Amino acid sequence: MPHIDDETLALCALGEDVLGPAEHVHLEDCTDCARTVRSLTRVVDGARDTEHPDMVPPRPEVWSRIHTELGLTEAPAVLAPTPASGPAPDAEEGADQTGAAEPAHPDELASRRRLRAWVPVLVAACAALVLGVAGGVLWERSALQPEETTIASAVLDPLPDWAGVSGEAMLQESADGSRQVVVSVDGPAPEGTYREVWLLTPDASGLVSLGALEGAEGRFAVPEGLDLADYPVVDVSEEHFDGDPAHSGNSVVRGELAT
Ligand SMILES: [Zn+2]
């Protein structure tokens, strides 16, 4: 037999006994249909479980948009279908397969049709709910990963040979405790040179290289364990492509980090 239609699967997920014998057999064997019921059931269970930590109720305008799009005139509060009373032999889908199913009582058929009219609403509601949940989870993730906190900053003043160049530095800390220095320098490096960022001791007797500054701004990881109380000075030097890893002695801008 072909797959069970979505409406019937949605009713299954709601706990309605709407399957004929042949459909019962199909659902047991068909992974596609079973998967659809499982995922709809998860949504339905989630919707019923108000304690669900990820559950975010859709905003009222979502409901009214669904309502408008479906051209419904009744209030959207009538979403919960009435539970079926007793076993419901499915005359609509079951009879032609088995030939043995008893026709459903007319009242029952009428109530099933009414229920069926709500299925598009349920499916739309499920979709809105899934979007709401996804949005909530994304929001929660971004809330759990706050941006870096700036814990100190420095104005980088030019050294005498570099009047007119200026810069600034920020010491930032990520949630995991790692530290970065963000350095920006105004004014291009002369051709054939590049700039390198350093942390210096206050008397410039000790220094640690953080790396080459590409362009006007760069972010540099501070080596773990480096005590910034010992190396509080941010220095940007002009370097030549001479293969010498040491500081050129030609500092462009410099400033001390302060909280
Ligand atoms: Zn199927």
Coordinates of C-alpha atoms and ligand atoms in Angstrom, one line a residue:
M1 CA 0.0 0.0 0.0
P2 CA 1.1 3.6 -0.4
H3 CA 2.4 5.6 2.5
I4 CA -0.1 6.8 5.1
D5 CA -1.1 10.3 4.5
D6 CA 0.2 13.1 6.7
E7 CA -3.1 14.0 8.2
T8 CA -3.6 10.5 9.5
L9 CA 0.0 10.4 10.8
A10 CA -0.5 13.7 12.6
L11 CA -3.7 12.3 14.3
C12 CA -1.6 9.2 15.3
A13 CA 0.9 11.5 16.9
L14 CA -1.9 13.1 18.9
G15 CA -2.8 9.6 20.2
E16 CA -5.9 9.2 18.0
D17 CA -6.8 5.7 17.0
V18 CA -7.4 6.4 13.3
L19 CA -5.5 3.5 11.7
G20 CA -7.2 0.7 9.8
P21 CA -5.6 -2.8 10.2
A22 CA -3.7 -2.5 6.9
E23 CA -2.3 0.9 8.0
H24 CA -1.3 -0.6 11.4
V25 CA 0.7 -3.2 9.6
H26 CA 2.2 -0.6 7.2
L27 CA 3.2 1.6 10.1
E28 CA 5.0 -1.3 11.8
D29 CA 7.0 -2.0 8.6
C30 CA 7.6 1.4 7.1
T31 CA 10.5 3.4 8.6
D32 CA 9.4 6.5 6.7
C33 CA 5.9 6.7 8.2
A34 CA 7.2 5.6 11.6
R35 CA 9.8 8.3 11.6
T36 CA 7.1 10.9 10.8
V37 CA 5.0 9.8 13.6
R38 CA 8.0 9.8 16.0
S39 CA 9.0 13.3 15.1
L40 CA 5.4 14.6 15.3
T41 CA 5.0 12.8 18.7
R42 CA 8.1 14.6 20.0
V43 CA 6.7 17.9 19.0
V44 CA 3.3 17.1 20.6
D45 CA 4.9 15.8 23.8
G46 CA 7.1 18.8 23.9
A47 CA 4.1 21.1 23.5
R48 CA 2.3 19.3 26.3
D49 CA 5.3 19.4 28.6
T50 CA 5.3 22.9 29.8
E51 CA 8.4 22.2 31.9
H52 CA 10.5 21.4 28.8
P53 CA 13.6 23.6 29.2
D54 CA 13.9 24.4 25.5
M55 CA 10.3 25.2 25.0
V56 CA 9.5 28.7 24.0
P57 CA 5.9 29.5 23.4
P58 CA 5.3 31.1 20.0
R59 CA 4.4 34.8 20.2
P60 CA 0.7 35.6 19.8
E61 CA 1.3 37.2 16.4
V62 CA 2.5 33.8 15.2
W63 CA -0.8 32.2 16.1
S64 CA -2.8 35.0 14.5
R65 CA -0.7 34.8 11.3
I66 CA -1.4 31.0 11.1
H67 CA -5.0 31.7 11.8
T68 CA -5.3 34.3 9.1
E69 CA -3.4 32.3 6.5
L70 CA -5.8 29.4 7.1
G71 CA -8.8 31.7 6.7
L72 CA -10.2 30.6 10.1
T73 CA -12.8 32.6 11.7
E74 CA -13.0 30.9 15.1
A75 CA -10.7 31.8 17.9
P76 CA -7.4 29.9 17.7
A77 CA -7.8 28.5 21.2
V78 CA -9.7 25.4 20.1
L79 CA -6.5 23.6 19.1
A80 CA -6.8 20.5 21.4
P81 CA -8.8 17.9 19.6
T82 CA -11.4 15.9 21.7
P83 CA -10.0 12.4 22.4
A84 CA -11.7 9.7 20.4
S85 CA -14.1 7.6 22.5
G86 CA -13.3 3.9 22.2
P87 CA -11.8 2.0 19.3
A88 CA -12.5 3.6 15.9
P89 CA -12.6 1.2 13.0
D90 CA -11.4 3.3 10.0
A91 CA -14.1 3.0 7.3
E92 CA -12.4 5.7 5.1
E93 CA -9.0 4.0 4.7
G94 CA -9.4 0.6 6.1
A95 CA -12.5 -0.8 4.3
D96 CA -11.1 -1.0 0.8
Q97 CA -8.0 -2.9 2.0
T98 CA -9.6 -5.4 4.3
G99 CA -13.3 -5.4 3.3
A100 CA -14.0 -6.5 6.8
A101 CA -14.0 -3.3 8.8
E102 CA -17.4 -2.2 10.1
P103 CA -18.5 1.2 9.0
A104 CA -18.0 3.9 11.6
H105 CA -21.0 5.4 13.4
P106 CA -22.1 8.5 11.5
D107 CA -21.5 10.7 14.6
E108 CA -18.0 9.3 14.9
L109 CA -17.3 10.0 11.3
A110 CA -18.6 13.5 11.7
S111 CA -16.4 14.2 14.7
R112 CA -13.4 12.7 12.9
R113 CA -14.0 15.1 9.9
R114 CA -14.2 18.0 12.3
L115 CA -11.0 16.8 13.9
R116 CA -9.4 16.5 10.4
A117 CA -10.3 20.1 9.7
W118 CA -7.9 21.0 12.5
V119 CA -5.0 19.0 11.1
P120 CA -3.6 21.8 8.9
V121 CA -3.7 24.0 12.0
L122 CA -1.9 21.4 14.0
V123 CA 0.7 20.9 11.4
A124 CA 1.2 24.7 11.2
A125 CA 1.3 24.9 14.9
C126 CA 3.9 22.2 15.1
A127 CA 6.0 24.0 12.5
A128 CA 5.7 27.3 14.5
L129 CA 6.6 25.4 17.6
V130 CA 9.7 23.8 16.0
L131 CA 10.8 27.2 14.8
G132 CA 10.2 28.6 18.2
V133 CA 12.3 25.8 19.8
A134 CA 15.1 26.2 17.3
G135 CA 15.1 29.9 17.9
G136 CA 15.1 29.4 21.6
V137 CA 18.0 27.0 21.5
L138 CA 20.0 29.3 19.2
W139 CA 19.3 32.2 21.5
E140 CA 20.4 30.1 24.5
R141 CA 23.6 29.0 22.8
S142 CA 24.5 32.6 21.9
A143 CA 23.7 33.6 25.5
L144 CA 26.0 30.9 26.8
Q145 CA 28.9 32.2 24.7
P146 CA 29.2 35.8 25.7
E147 CA 31.5 38.0 23.8
E148 CA 35.0 38.7 25.2
T149 CA 35.1 41.0 28.1
T150 CA 37.6 43.9 27.8
I151 CA 39.6 43.9 31.1
A152 CA 42.2 46.6 30.2
S153 CA 43.0 49.0 27.5
A154 CA 45.8 51.3 26.4
V155 CA 46.3 54.3 24.2
L156 CA 49.3 53.7 22.0
D157 CA 51.3 56.9 21.6
P158 CA 53.8 57.4 18.8
L159 CA 57.5 57.5 19.5
P160 CA 59.4 60.6 18.4
D161 CA 60.2 59.3 14.9
W162 CA 56.5 58.4 14.3
A163 CA 54.7 61.6 15.1
G164 CA 51.2 61.4 13.7
V165 CA 50.8 57.7 14.0
S166 CA 48.4 56.6 16.8
G167 CA 46.9 53.4 18.0
E168 CA 45.1 51.6 20.8
A169 CA 45.1 48.2 22.4
M170 CA 42.5 46.3 24.4
L171 CA 43.1 43.3 26.6
Q172 CA 40.1 40.9 26.3
E173 CA 39.2 37.8 28.1
S174 CA 37.0 35.0 26.7
A175 CA 34.6 32.9 28.8
D176 CA 37.2 30.1 28.8
G177 CA 39.7 32.3 30.5
S178 CA 41.9 32.8 27.4
R179 CA 43.2 36.3 26.8
Q180 CA 43.8 38.3 23.7
V181 CA 45.2 41.7 22.9
V182 CA 43.4 43.6 20.1
V183 CA 45.7 46.1 18.6
S184 CA 44.9 48.8 16.0
V185 CA 47.3 51.3 14.5
D186 CA 46.5 54.3 12.2
G187 CA 48.8 54.9 9.3
P188 CA 50.2 52.3 6.9
A189 CA 53.6 50.6 7.4
P190 CA 56.2 52.0 4.9
E191 CA 56.8 49.8 1.9
G192 CA 59.1 46.9 2.5
T193 CA 58.4 46.8 6.2
Y194 CA 55.9 45.2 8.5
R195 CA 54.7 45.8 12.1
E196 CA 55.1 43.4 15.0
V197 CA 53.2 43.5 18.3
W198 CA 55.1 42.9 21.6
L199 CA 54.4 42.9 25.3
L200 CA 57.2 44.6 27.2
T201 CA 58.2 44.9 30.8
P202 CA 57.8 48.6 32.1
D203 CA 61.6 49.2 31.7
A204 CA 61.7 47.4 28.3
S205 CA 64.2 44.9 29.6
G206 CA 62.0 42.0 28.8
L207 CA 59.8 41.4 25.8
V208 CA 57.4 38.7 24.3
S209 CA 56.4 38.8 20.7
L210 CA 52.7 38.4 20.0
G211 CA 53.1 38.3 16.2
A212 CA 52.9 40.4 13.0
L213 CA 50.2 43.0 12.6
E214 CA 48.5 42.5 9.3
G215 CA 46.7 45.7 8.2
A216 CA 45.3 48.2 10.6
E217 CA 44.0 45.8 13.3
G218 CA 44.9 42.4 14.7
R219 CA 43.9 40.1 17.5
F220 CA 46.7 38.3 19.3
A221 CA 46.5 35.5 21.8
V222 CA 48.4 36.1 25.1
P223 CA 50.5 33.1 25.9
E224 CA 48.8 31.1 28.8
G225 CA 50.6 31.7 32.1
L226 CA 52.2 35.0 31.0
D227 CA 51.8 37.5 33.9
L228 CA 50.6 40.7 32.4
A229 CA 51.6 42.5 35.6
D230 CA 55.2 41.8 34.5
Y231 CA 54.5 42.6 30.8
P232 CA 51.9 45.5 30.8
V233 CA 53.3 47.5 27.9
V234 CA 52.0 47.0 24.4
D235 CA 54.6 47.9 21.8
V236 CA 54.3 47.9 18.0
S237 CA 57.6 47.9 16.1
E238 CA 58.6 48.5 12.5
E239 CA 60.4 45.4 11.2
H240 CA 62.2 44.6 8.1
F241 CA 62.2 41.3 6.2
D242 CA 65.7 40.5 7.4
G243 CA 65.1 37.1 9.0
D244 CA 66.0 38.5 12.4
P245 CA 63.3 37.6 14.9
A246 CA 64.5 40.1 17.5
H247 CA 62.8 43.5 18.1
S248 CA 64.2 46.0 15.5
G249 CA 64.6 48.6 18.2
N250 CA 62.4 50.9 16.1
S251 CA 59.1 51.2 18.0
V252 CA 56.3 53.0 16.3
V253 CA 53.7 53.3 19.1
R254 CA 53.6 52.2 22.7
G255 CA 51.3 52.3 25.7
E256 CA 50.7 50.6 29.0
L257 CA 47.6 48.5 29.6
A258 CA 45.4 49.8 32.5
T259 CA 42.1 48.6 33.8
Ligands
ZN1 ZN 5.0 4.4 4.8

